[in-house]
Short mmCIF file of C-alpha atoms in Angstrom, two decimals:
data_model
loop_
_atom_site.label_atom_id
_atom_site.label_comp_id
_atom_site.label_asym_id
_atom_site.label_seq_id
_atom_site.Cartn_x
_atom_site.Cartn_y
_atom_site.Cartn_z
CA UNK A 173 170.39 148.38 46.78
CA UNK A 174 166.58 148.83 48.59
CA UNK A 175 163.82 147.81 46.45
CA UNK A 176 161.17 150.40 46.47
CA UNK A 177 157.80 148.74 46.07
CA UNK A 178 155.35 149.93 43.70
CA UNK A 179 151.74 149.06 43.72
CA UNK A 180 150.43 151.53 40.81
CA UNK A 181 150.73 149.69 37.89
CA UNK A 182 149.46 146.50 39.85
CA UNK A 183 147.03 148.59 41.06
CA UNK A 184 146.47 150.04 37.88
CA UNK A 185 144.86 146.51 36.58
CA UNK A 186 141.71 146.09 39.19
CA UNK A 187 139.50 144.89 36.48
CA UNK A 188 141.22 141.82 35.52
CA UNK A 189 142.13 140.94 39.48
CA UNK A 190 137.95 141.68 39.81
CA UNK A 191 137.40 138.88 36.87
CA UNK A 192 140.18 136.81 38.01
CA UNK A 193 138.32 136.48 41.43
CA UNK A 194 135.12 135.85 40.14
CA UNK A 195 136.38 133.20 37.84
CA UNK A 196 138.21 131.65 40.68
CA UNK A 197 134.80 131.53 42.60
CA UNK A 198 133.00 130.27 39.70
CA UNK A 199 135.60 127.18 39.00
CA UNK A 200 135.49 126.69 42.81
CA UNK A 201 131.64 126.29 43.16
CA UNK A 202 131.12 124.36 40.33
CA UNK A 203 134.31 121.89 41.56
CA UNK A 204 132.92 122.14 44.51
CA UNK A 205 129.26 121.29 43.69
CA UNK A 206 130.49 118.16 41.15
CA UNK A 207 133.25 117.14 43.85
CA UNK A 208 130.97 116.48 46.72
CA UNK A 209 128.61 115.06 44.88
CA UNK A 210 130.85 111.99 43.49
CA UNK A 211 132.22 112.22 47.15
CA UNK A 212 128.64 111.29 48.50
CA UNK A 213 128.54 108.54 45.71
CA UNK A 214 131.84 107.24 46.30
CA UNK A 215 130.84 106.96 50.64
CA UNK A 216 127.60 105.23 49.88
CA UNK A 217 128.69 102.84 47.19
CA UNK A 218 132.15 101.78 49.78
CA UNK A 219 129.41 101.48 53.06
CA UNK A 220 126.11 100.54 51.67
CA UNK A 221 127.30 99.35 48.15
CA UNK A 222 128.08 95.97 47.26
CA UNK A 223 131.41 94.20 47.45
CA UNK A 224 133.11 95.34 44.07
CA UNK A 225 131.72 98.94 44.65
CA UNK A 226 133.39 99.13 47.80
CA UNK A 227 136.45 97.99 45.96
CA UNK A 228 135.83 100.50 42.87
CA UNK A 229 135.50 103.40 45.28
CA UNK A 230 138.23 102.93 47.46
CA UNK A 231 140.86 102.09 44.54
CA UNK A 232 139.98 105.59 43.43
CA UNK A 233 139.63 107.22 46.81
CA UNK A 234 143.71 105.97 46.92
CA UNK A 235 144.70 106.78 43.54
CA UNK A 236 143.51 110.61 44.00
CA UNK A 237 143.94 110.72 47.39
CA UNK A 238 148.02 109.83 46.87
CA UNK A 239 149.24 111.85 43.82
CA UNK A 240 149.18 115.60 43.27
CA UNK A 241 146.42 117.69 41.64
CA UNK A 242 149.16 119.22 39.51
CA UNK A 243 149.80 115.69 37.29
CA UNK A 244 146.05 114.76 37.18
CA UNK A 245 145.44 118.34 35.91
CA UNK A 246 147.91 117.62 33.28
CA UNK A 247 146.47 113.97 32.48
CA UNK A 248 143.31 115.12 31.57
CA UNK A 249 144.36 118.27 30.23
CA UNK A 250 147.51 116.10 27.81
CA UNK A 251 146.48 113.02 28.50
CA UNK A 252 142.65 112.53 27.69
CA UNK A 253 142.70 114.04 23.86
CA UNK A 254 145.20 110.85 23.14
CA UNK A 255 142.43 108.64 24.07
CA UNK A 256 140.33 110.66 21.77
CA UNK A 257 138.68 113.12 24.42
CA UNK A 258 139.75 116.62 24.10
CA UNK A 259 138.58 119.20 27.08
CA UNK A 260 139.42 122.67 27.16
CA UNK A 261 141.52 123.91 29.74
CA UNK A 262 138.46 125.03 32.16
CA UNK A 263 136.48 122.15 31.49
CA UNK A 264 139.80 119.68 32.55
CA UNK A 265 140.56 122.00 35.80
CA UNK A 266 136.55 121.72 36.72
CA UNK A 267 137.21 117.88 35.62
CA UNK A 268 140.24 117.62 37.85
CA UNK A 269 139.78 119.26 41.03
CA UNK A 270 136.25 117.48 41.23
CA UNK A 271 138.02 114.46 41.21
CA UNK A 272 140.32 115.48 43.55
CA UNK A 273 138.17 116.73 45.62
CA UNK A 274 135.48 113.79 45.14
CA UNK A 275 138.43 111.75 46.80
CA UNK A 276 138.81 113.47 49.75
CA UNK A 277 135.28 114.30 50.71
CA UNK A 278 134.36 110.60 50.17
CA UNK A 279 136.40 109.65 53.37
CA UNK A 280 135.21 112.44 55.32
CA UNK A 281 131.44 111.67 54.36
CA UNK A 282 132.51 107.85 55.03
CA UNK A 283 132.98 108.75 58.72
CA UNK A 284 130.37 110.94 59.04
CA UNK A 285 127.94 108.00 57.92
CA UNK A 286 130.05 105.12 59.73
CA UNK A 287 130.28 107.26 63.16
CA UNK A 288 125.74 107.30 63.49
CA UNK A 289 125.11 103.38 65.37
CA UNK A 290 122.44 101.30 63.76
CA UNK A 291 121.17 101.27 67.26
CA UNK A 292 120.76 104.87 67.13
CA UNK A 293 118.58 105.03 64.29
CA UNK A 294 115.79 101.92 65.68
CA UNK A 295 115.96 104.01 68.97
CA UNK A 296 114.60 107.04 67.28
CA UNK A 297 112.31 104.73 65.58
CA UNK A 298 111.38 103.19 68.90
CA UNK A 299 110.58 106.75 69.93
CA UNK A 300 107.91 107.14 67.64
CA UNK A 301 109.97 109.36 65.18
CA UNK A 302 108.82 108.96 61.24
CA UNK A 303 111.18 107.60 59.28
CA UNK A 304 111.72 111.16 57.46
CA UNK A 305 112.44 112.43 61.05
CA UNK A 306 114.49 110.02 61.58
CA UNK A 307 117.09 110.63 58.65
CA UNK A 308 116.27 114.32 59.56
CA UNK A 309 117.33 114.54 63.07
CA UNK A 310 119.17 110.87 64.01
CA UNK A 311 121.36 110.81 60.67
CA UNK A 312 122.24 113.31 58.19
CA UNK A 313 122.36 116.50 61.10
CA UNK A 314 124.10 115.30 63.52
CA UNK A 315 126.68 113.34 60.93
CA UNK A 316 127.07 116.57 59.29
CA UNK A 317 127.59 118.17 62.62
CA UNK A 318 130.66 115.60 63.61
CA UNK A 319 132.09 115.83 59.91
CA UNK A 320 131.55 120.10 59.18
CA UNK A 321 134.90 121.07 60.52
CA UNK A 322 136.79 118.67 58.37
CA UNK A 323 134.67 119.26 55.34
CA UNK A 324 134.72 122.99 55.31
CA UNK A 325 138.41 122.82 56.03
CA UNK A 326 138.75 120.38 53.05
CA UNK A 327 136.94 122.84 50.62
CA UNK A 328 139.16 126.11 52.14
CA UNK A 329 141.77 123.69 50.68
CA UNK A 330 139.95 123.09 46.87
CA UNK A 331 139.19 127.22 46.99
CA UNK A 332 143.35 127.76 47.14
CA UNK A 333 143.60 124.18 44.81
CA UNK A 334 142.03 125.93 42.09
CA UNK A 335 145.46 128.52 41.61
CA UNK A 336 147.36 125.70 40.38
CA UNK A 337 144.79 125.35 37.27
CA UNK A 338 146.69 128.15 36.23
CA UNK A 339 149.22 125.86 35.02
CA UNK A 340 146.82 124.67 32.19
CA UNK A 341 145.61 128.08 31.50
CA UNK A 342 142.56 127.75 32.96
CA UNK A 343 141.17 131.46 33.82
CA UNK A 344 141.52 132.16 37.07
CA UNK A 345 142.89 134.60 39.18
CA UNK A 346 146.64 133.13 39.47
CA UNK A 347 146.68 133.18 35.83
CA UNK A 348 145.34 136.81 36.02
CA UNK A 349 148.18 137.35 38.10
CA UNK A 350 150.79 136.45 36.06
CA UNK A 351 150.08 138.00 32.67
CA UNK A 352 149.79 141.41 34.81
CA UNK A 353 153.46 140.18 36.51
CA UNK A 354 154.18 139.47 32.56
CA UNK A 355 153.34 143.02 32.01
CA UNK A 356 154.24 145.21 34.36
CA UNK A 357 157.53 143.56 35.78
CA UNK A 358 155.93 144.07 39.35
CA UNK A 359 156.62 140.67 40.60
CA UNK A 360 156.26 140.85 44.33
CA UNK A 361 153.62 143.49 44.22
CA UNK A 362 151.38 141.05 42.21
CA UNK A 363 152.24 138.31 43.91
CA UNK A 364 151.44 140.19 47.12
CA UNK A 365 148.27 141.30 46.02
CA UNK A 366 147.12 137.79 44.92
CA UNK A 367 147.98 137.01 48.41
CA UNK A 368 145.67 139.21 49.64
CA UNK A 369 142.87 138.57 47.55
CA UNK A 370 143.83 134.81 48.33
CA UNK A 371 143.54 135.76 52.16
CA UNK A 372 140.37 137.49 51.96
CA UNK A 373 138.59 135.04 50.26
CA UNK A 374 139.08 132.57 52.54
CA UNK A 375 138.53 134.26 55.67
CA UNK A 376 135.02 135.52 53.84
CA UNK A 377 134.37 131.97 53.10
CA UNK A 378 135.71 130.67 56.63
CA UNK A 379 133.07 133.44 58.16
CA UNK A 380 130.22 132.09 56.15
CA UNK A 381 130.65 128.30 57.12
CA UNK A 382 130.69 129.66 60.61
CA UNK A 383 127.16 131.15 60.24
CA UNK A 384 125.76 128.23 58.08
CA UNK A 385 126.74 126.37 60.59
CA UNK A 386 125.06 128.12 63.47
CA UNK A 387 121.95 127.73 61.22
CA UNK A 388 122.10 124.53 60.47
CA UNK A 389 123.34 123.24 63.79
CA UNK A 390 120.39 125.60 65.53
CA UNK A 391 118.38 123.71 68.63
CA UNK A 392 115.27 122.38 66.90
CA UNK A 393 112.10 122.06 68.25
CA UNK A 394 109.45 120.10 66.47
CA UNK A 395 105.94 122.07 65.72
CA UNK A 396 103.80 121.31 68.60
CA UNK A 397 101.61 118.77 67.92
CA UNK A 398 103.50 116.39 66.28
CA UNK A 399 104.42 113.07 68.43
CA UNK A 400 107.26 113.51 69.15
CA UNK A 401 107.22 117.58 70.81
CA UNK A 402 105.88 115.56 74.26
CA UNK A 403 108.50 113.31 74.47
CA UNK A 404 111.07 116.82 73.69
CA UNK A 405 113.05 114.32 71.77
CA UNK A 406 115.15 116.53 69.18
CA UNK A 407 116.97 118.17 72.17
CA UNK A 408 118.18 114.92 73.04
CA UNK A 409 119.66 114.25 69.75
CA UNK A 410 121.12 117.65 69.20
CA UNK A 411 123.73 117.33 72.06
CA UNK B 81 164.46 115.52 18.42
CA UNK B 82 161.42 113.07 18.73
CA UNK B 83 161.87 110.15 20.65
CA UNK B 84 159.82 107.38 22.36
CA UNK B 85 158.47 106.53 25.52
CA UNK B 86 160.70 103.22 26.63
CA UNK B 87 163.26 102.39 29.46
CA UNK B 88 165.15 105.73 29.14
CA UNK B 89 162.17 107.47 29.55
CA UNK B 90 161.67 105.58 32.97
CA UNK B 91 164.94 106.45 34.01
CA UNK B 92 164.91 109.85 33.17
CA UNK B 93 161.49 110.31 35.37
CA UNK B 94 163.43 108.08 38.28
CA UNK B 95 165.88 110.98 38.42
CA UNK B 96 162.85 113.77 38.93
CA UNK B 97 161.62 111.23 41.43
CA UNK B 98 164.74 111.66 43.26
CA UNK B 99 164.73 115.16 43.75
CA UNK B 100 161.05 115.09 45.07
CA UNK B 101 162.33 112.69 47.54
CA UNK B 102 165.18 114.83 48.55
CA UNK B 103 163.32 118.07 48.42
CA UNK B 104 160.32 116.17 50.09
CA UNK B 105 162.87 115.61 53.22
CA UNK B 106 164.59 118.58 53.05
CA UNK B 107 161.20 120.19 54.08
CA UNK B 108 159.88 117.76 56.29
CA UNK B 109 163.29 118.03 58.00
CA UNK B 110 162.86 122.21 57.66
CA UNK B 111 159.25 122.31 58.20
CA UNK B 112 159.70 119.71 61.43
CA UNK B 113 162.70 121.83 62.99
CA UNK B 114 160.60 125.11 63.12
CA UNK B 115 157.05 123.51 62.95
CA UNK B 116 158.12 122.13 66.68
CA UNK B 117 159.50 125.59 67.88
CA UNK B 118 156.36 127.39 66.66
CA UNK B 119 153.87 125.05 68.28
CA UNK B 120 155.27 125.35 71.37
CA UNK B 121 155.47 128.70 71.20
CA UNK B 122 151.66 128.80 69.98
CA UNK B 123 150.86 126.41 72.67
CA UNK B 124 153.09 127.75 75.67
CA UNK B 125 154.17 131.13 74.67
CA UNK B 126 153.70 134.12 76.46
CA UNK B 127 150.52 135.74 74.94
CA UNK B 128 152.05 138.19 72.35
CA UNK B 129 154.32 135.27 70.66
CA UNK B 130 151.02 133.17 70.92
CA UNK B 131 148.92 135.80 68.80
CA UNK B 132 152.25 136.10 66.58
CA UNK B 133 152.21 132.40 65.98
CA UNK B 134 148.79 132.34 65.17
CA UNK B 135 148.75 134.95 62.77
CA UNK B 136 151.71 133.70 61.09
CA UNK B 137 149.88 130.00 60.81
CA UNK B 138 146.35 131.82 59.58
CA UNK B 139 148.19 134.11 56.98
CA UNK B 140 149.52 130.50 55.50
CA UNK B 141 146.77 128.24 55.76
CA UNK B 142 144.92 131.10 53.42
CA UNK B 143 147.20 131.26 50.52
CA UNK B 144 147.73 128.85 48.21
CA UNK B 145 151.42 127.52 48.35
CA UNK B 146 151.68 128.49 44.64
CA UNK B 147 151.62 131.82 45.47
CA UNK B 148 153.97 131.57 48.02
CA UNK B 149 156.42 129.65 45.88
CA UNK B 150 156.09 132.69 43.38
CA UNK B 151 156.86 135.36 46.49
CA UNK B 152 159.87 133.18 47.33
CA UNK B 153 161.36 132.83 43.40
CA UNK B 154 160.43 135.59 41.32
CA UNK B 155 159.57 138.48 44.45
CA UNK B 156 162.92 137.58 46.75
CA UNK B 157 164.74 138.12 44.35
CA UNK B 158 164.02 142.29 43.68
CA UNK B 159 165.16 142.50 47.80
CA UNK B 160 168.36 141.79 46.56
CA UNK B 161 168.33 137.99 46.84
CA UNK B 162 168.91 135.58 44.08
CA UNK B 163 167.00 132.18 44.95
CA UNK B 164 167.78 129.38 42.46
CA UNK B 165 164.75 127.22 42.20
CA UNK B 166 166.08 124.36 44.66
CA UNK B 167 166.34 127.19 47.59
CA UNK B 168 162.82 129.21 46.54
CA UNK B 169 161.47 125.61 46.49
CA UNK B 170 162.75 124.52 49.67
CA UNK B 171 162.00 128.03 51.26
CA UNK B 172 158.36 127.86 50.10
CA UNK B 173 157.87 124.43 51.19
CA UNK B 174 159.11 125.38 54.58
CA UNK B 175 157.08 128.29 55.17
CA UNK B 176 154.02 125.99 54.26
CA UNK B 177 154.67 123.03 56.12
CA UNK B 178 155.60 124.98 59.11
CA UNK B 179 152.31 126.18 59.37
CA UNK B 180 150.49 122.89 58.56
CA UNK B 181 152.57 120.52 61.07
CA UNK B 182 152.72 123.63 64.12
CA UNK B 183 148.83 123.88 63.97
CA UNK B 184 149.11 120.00 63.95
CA UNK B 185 151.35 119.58 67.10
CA UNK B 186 149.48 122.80 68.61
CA UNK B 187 146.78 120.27 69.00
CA UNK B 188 148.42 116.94 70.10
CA UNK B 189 150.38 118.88 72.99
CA UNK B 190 146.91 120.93 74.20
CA UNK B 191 145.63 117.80 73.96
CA UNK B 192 147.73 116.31 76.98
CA UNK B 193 145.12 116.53 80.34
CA UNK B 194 145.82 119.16 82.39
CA UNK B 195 146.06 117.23 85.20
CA UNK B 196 149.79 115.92 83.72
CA UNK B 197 151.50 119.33 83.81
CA UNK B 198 150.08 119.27 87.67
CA UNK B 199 151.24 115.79 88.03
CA UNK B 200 154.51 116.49 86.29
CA UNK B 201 154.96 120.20 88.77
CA UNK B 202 154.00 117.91 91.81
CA UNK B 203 157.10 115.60 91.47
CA UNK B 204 159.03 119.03 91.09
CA UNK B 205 160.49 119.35 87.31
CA UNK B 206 161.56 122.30 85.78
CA UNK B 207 159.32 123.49 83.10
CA UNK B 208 162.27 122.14 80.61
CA UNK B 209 161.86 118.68 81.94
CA UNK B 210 157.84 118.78 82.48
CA UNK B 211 157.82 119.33 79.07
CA UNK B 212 161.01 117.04 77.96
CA UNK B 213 160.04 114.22 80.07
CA UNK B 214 155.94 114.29 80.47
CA UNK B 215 154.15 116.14 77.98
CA UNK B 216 156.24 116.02 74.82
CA UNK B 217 156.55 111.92 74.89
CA UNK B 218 153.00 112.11 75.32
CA UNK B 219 151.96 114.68 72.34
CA UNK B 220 154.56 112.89 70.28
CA UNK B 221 152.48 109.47 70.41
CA UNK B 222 149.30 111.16 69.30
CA UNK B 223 150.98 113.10 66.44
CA UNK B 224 152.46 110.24 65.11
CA UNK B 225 148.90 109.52 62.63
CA UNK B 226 148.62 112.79 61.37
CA UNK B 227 152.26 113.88 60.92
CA UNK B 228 152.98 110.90 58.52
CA UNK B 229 149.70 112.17 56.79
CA UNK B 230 150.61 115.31 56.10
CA UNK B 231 154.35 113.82 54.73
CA UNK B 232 151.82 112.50 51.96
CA UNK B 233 150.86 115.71 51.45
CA UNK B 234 154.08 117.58 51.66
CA UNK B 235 155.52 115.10 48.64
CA UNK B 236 152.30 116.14 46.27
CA UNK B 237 153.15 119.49 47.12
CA UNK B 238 156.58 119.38 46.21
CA UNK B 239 154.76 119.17 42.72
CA UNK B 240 153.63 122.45 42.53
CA UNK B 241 157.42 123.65 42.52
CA UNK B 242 157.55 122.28 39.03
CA UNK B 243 156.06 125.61 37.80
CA UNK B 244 159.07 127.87 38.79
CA UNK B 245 160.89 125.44 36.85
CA UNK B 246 162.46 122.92 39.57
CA UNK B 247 163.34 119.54 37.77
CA UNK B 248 161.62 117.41 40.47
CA UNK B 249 159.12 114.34 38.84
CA UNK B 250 156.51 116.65 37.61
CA UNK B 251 158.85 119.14 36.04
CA UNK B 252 160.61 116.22 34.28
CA UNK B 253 157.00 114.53 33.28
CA UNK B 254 156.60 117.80 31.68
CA UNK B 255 160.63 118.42 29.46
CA UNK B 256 160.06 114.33 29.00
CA UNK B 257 156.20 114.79 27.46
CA UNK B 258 158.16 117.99 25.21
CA UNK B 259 160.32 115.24 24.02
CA UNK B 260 157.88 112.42 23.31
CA UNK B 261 154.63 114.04 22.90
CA UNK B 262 153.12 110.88 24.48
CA UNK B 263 151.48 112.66 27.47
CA UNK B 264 149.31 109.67 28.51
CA UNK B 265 152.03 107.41 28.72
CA UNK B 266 154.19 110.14 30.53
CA UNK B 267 151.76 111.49 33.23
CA UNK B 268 150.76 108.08 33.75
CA UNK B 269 154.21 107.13 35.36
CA UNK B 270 154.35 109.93 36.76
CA UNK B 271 151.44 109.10 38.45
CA UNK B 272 152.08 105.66 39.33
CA UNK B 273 155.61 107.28 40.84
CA UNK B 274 154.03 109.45 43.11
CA UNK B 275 151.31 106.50 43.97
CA UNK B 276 154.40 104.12 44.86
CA UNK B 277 155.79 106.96 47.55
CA UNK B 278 152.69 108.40 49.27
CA UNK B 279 150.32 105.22 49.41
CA UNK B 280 152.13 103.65 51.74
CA UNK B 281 152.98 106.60 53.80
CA UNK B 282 148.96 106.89 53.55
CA UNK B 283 148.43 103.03 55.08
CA UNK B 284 151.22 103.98 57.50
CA UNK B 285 149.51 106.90 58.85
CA UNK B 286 146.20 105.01 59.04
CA UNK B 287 147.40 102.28 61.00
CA UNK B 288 149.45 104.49 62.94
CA UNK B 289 145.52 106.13 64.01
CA UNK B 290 143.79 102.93 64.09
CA UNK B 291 146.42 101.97 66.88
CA UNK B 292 146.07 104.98 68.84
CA UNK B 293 142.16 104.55 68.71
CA UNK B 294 142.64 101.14 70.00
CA UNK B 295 145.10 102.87 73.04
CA UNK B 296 142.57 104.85 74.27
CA UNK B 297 139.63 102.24 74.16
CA UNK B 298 141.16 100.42 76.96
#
């Protein structure tokens, strides 16, 4: 017996895929914005931190780093409002894929800050840079530069992440998804059309890394005038 | 009936943690058999199979798996298939980790020097044995690191098959936390399970890249 595929009633419910979407992209930017924050945190305090920090941060870089987003979702979610802390289901899915991916970024920024020498920074010192320069051109672009394909690839991977917050019925699109699949019966349509919208997300998203990183990895040449446009330093340091 | 978090509790998660392990292999083992096939195909392919591959690994790598664990159990199913959960988990899994590990390998065996395939046509091998003999042993070596990573990440995954109702450790953290309404106590374990079978896969895989950093540094 062929299966004849019908999209109208799928179809039919555009307005709730159109909010599921945009709730999707609002629980990924705000994960997103939270996560790499305590990801920055959690490099600095393991390299530059003192000796329990570096042992606070990488105990937790391990613990979320080595079970799945699903079971911390549902210990905060079950778990916290034992303790006497009781989160709604958005506020535990923001909560939770932070963490997550707070874990993950930290060793990515951890590389990018371990992989710029010492000796690299006193030369640009050396060359008469100011210390603003310096952290300008010597540290934070060019680590960013060596660590942007993981970390964009990294937050691809919290974008998708954010379906299985469906499980705690936080709103988002999967959970969009399957009341309509509740509804309408249309299982593989919706579940095709998630796909999609799933798909075209992250190739949008993919597309606009690309050109924020042409931006940000631009050739820059210092105003003329300043001490260090004779010695055409900053084209040194791009490459 | 209302009962308490104790031994039996333990055991009764030890059981789920089985069936992550199994399923956990059973797509590694899947995943491995036809991640390998479509690397080299992605790699070494004529250029119609290459932009096939690629595709295929793209299309993947941009959905979540949880919505291609739903395609596999509750869409399959209206072709005129009936997947039990253990085979629409297992099918998922595969179709994900066959992306993940071919892009993986894709880049350990492009990143053998070209100068070895010339090396390996000079002493006059068949393309079979040029790549059975010079560049596979080679690729294999560098993809040891990240292949044992992404094991890590294929046993979280298997996690996510919980929601189509496959008893694997999260699936029985969830009927167990029904029974006991101790969720804390429950996800906990849980937790510490899954810690106990990916950390040291995680240490494994990082020593495994620490020694091939140290290879090439002399």
């Amino acid at each position: 017996m062929a299966y004849e595929m019908n999209f109208t009633p799928v179809l039919a419910r555009t307005p709730e895929l159109i909010s599921g979407t945009i709730d999707t992209l609002i629980l990924s930017s705000q994960s997103i914005g939270i996560g790499l924050t305590i990801g920055l945190a959690a490099a600095l305090l393991r390299v530059d931190g003192p000796k329990w920090g570096a042992v606070v941060s990488a105990t937790y870089v391990e613990a979320f780093r080595n079970t799945p987003l699903l079971v911390q979702l549902f210990l905060l979610f079950f778990g916290l409002p034992y303790m006497g802390i009781r989160l709604t289901a958005n506020e535990a899915a923001i909560f939770a894929i932070s963490l997550n991916l707070g874990a993950y970024s930290a060793e990515i920024f951890r590389a990018g800050l371990l992989a710029i020498p010492k000796t690299q920074i006193e030369a640009g010192l050396a060359l008469g840079l100011s210390r603003l320069q310096v952290m300008r051109y010597v540290v934070i672009i060019p680590a960013l530069r060596i660590i942007y394909p993981s970390l964009t690839g990294q937050l691809t991977l919290t974008l998708l992440g954010t379906s299985i917050a469906s499980a705690i019925s936080a709103t988002e699109l999967t959970l969009a998804g399957a009341k309509i699949e509740s509804q309408t019966f249309r299982s593989l349509e919706t579940f095709l059309v998630l796909a999609a919208i799933y798909i075209t997300m992250t190739f949008v998203f993919r597309f606009l890394y690309w050109l924020v990183g042409l931006w940000l990895f631009r050739r820059r040449v210092p105003k003329t005038g300043s001490a260090a446009a004779t010695l055409t330093l900053p084209r040194e340091v791009e490459s | 009936m209302i009962q308490s978090f104790g031994w039996q509790s333990v055991q009764f998660l030890f059981h789920g943690l089985v069936w992550t392990v199994g399923l956990s292999l059973c797509t590694f083992v899947g995943g491995g058999i036809f991640g390998l096939l479509f690397a080299i195909a992605r790699s070494l392919g004529p250029n119609w199979l290459r932009a096939l591959v690629a595709g295929y690994i793209q299309l993947v790598q941009a959905t979540p798996l949880l919505i291609v664990v739903f395609l596999s159990y509750y869409g399959l199913s209206f072709l005129g298939f009936y997947f039990p959960p253990l085979a629409a988990a297992a099918i998922s899994l595969t179709i994900y980790a066959t992306a993940f590990l071919a892009d993986i390998w894709r880049g350990c065996i492009e990143a053998i020097p070209r100068t070895q395939w010339e090396a390996a046509d000079a002493l006059a091998l068949s393309p079979f044995q040029r790549l059975r003999y010079v560049i596979l042993p080679q690729a294999f070596q560098i993809s040891l690191g990240p292949t044992v990573g992404f094991m890590v990440q294929i046993v979280k995954n298997t996690s996510v098959t919980a929601l189509i109702g496959f008893v694997e450790l999260t699936r029985a953290g969830q009927l167990l936390n029904n029974m006991t309404f101790q969720p804390f106590h429950v996800f906990l374990t849980v937790a510490a399970m899954y810690f106990v079978v990916c950390y040291p896969l995680s240490w494994w895989s990082e020593k495994l890249k620490e020694r091939k950093h140290a290879g090439t540094a002399h």
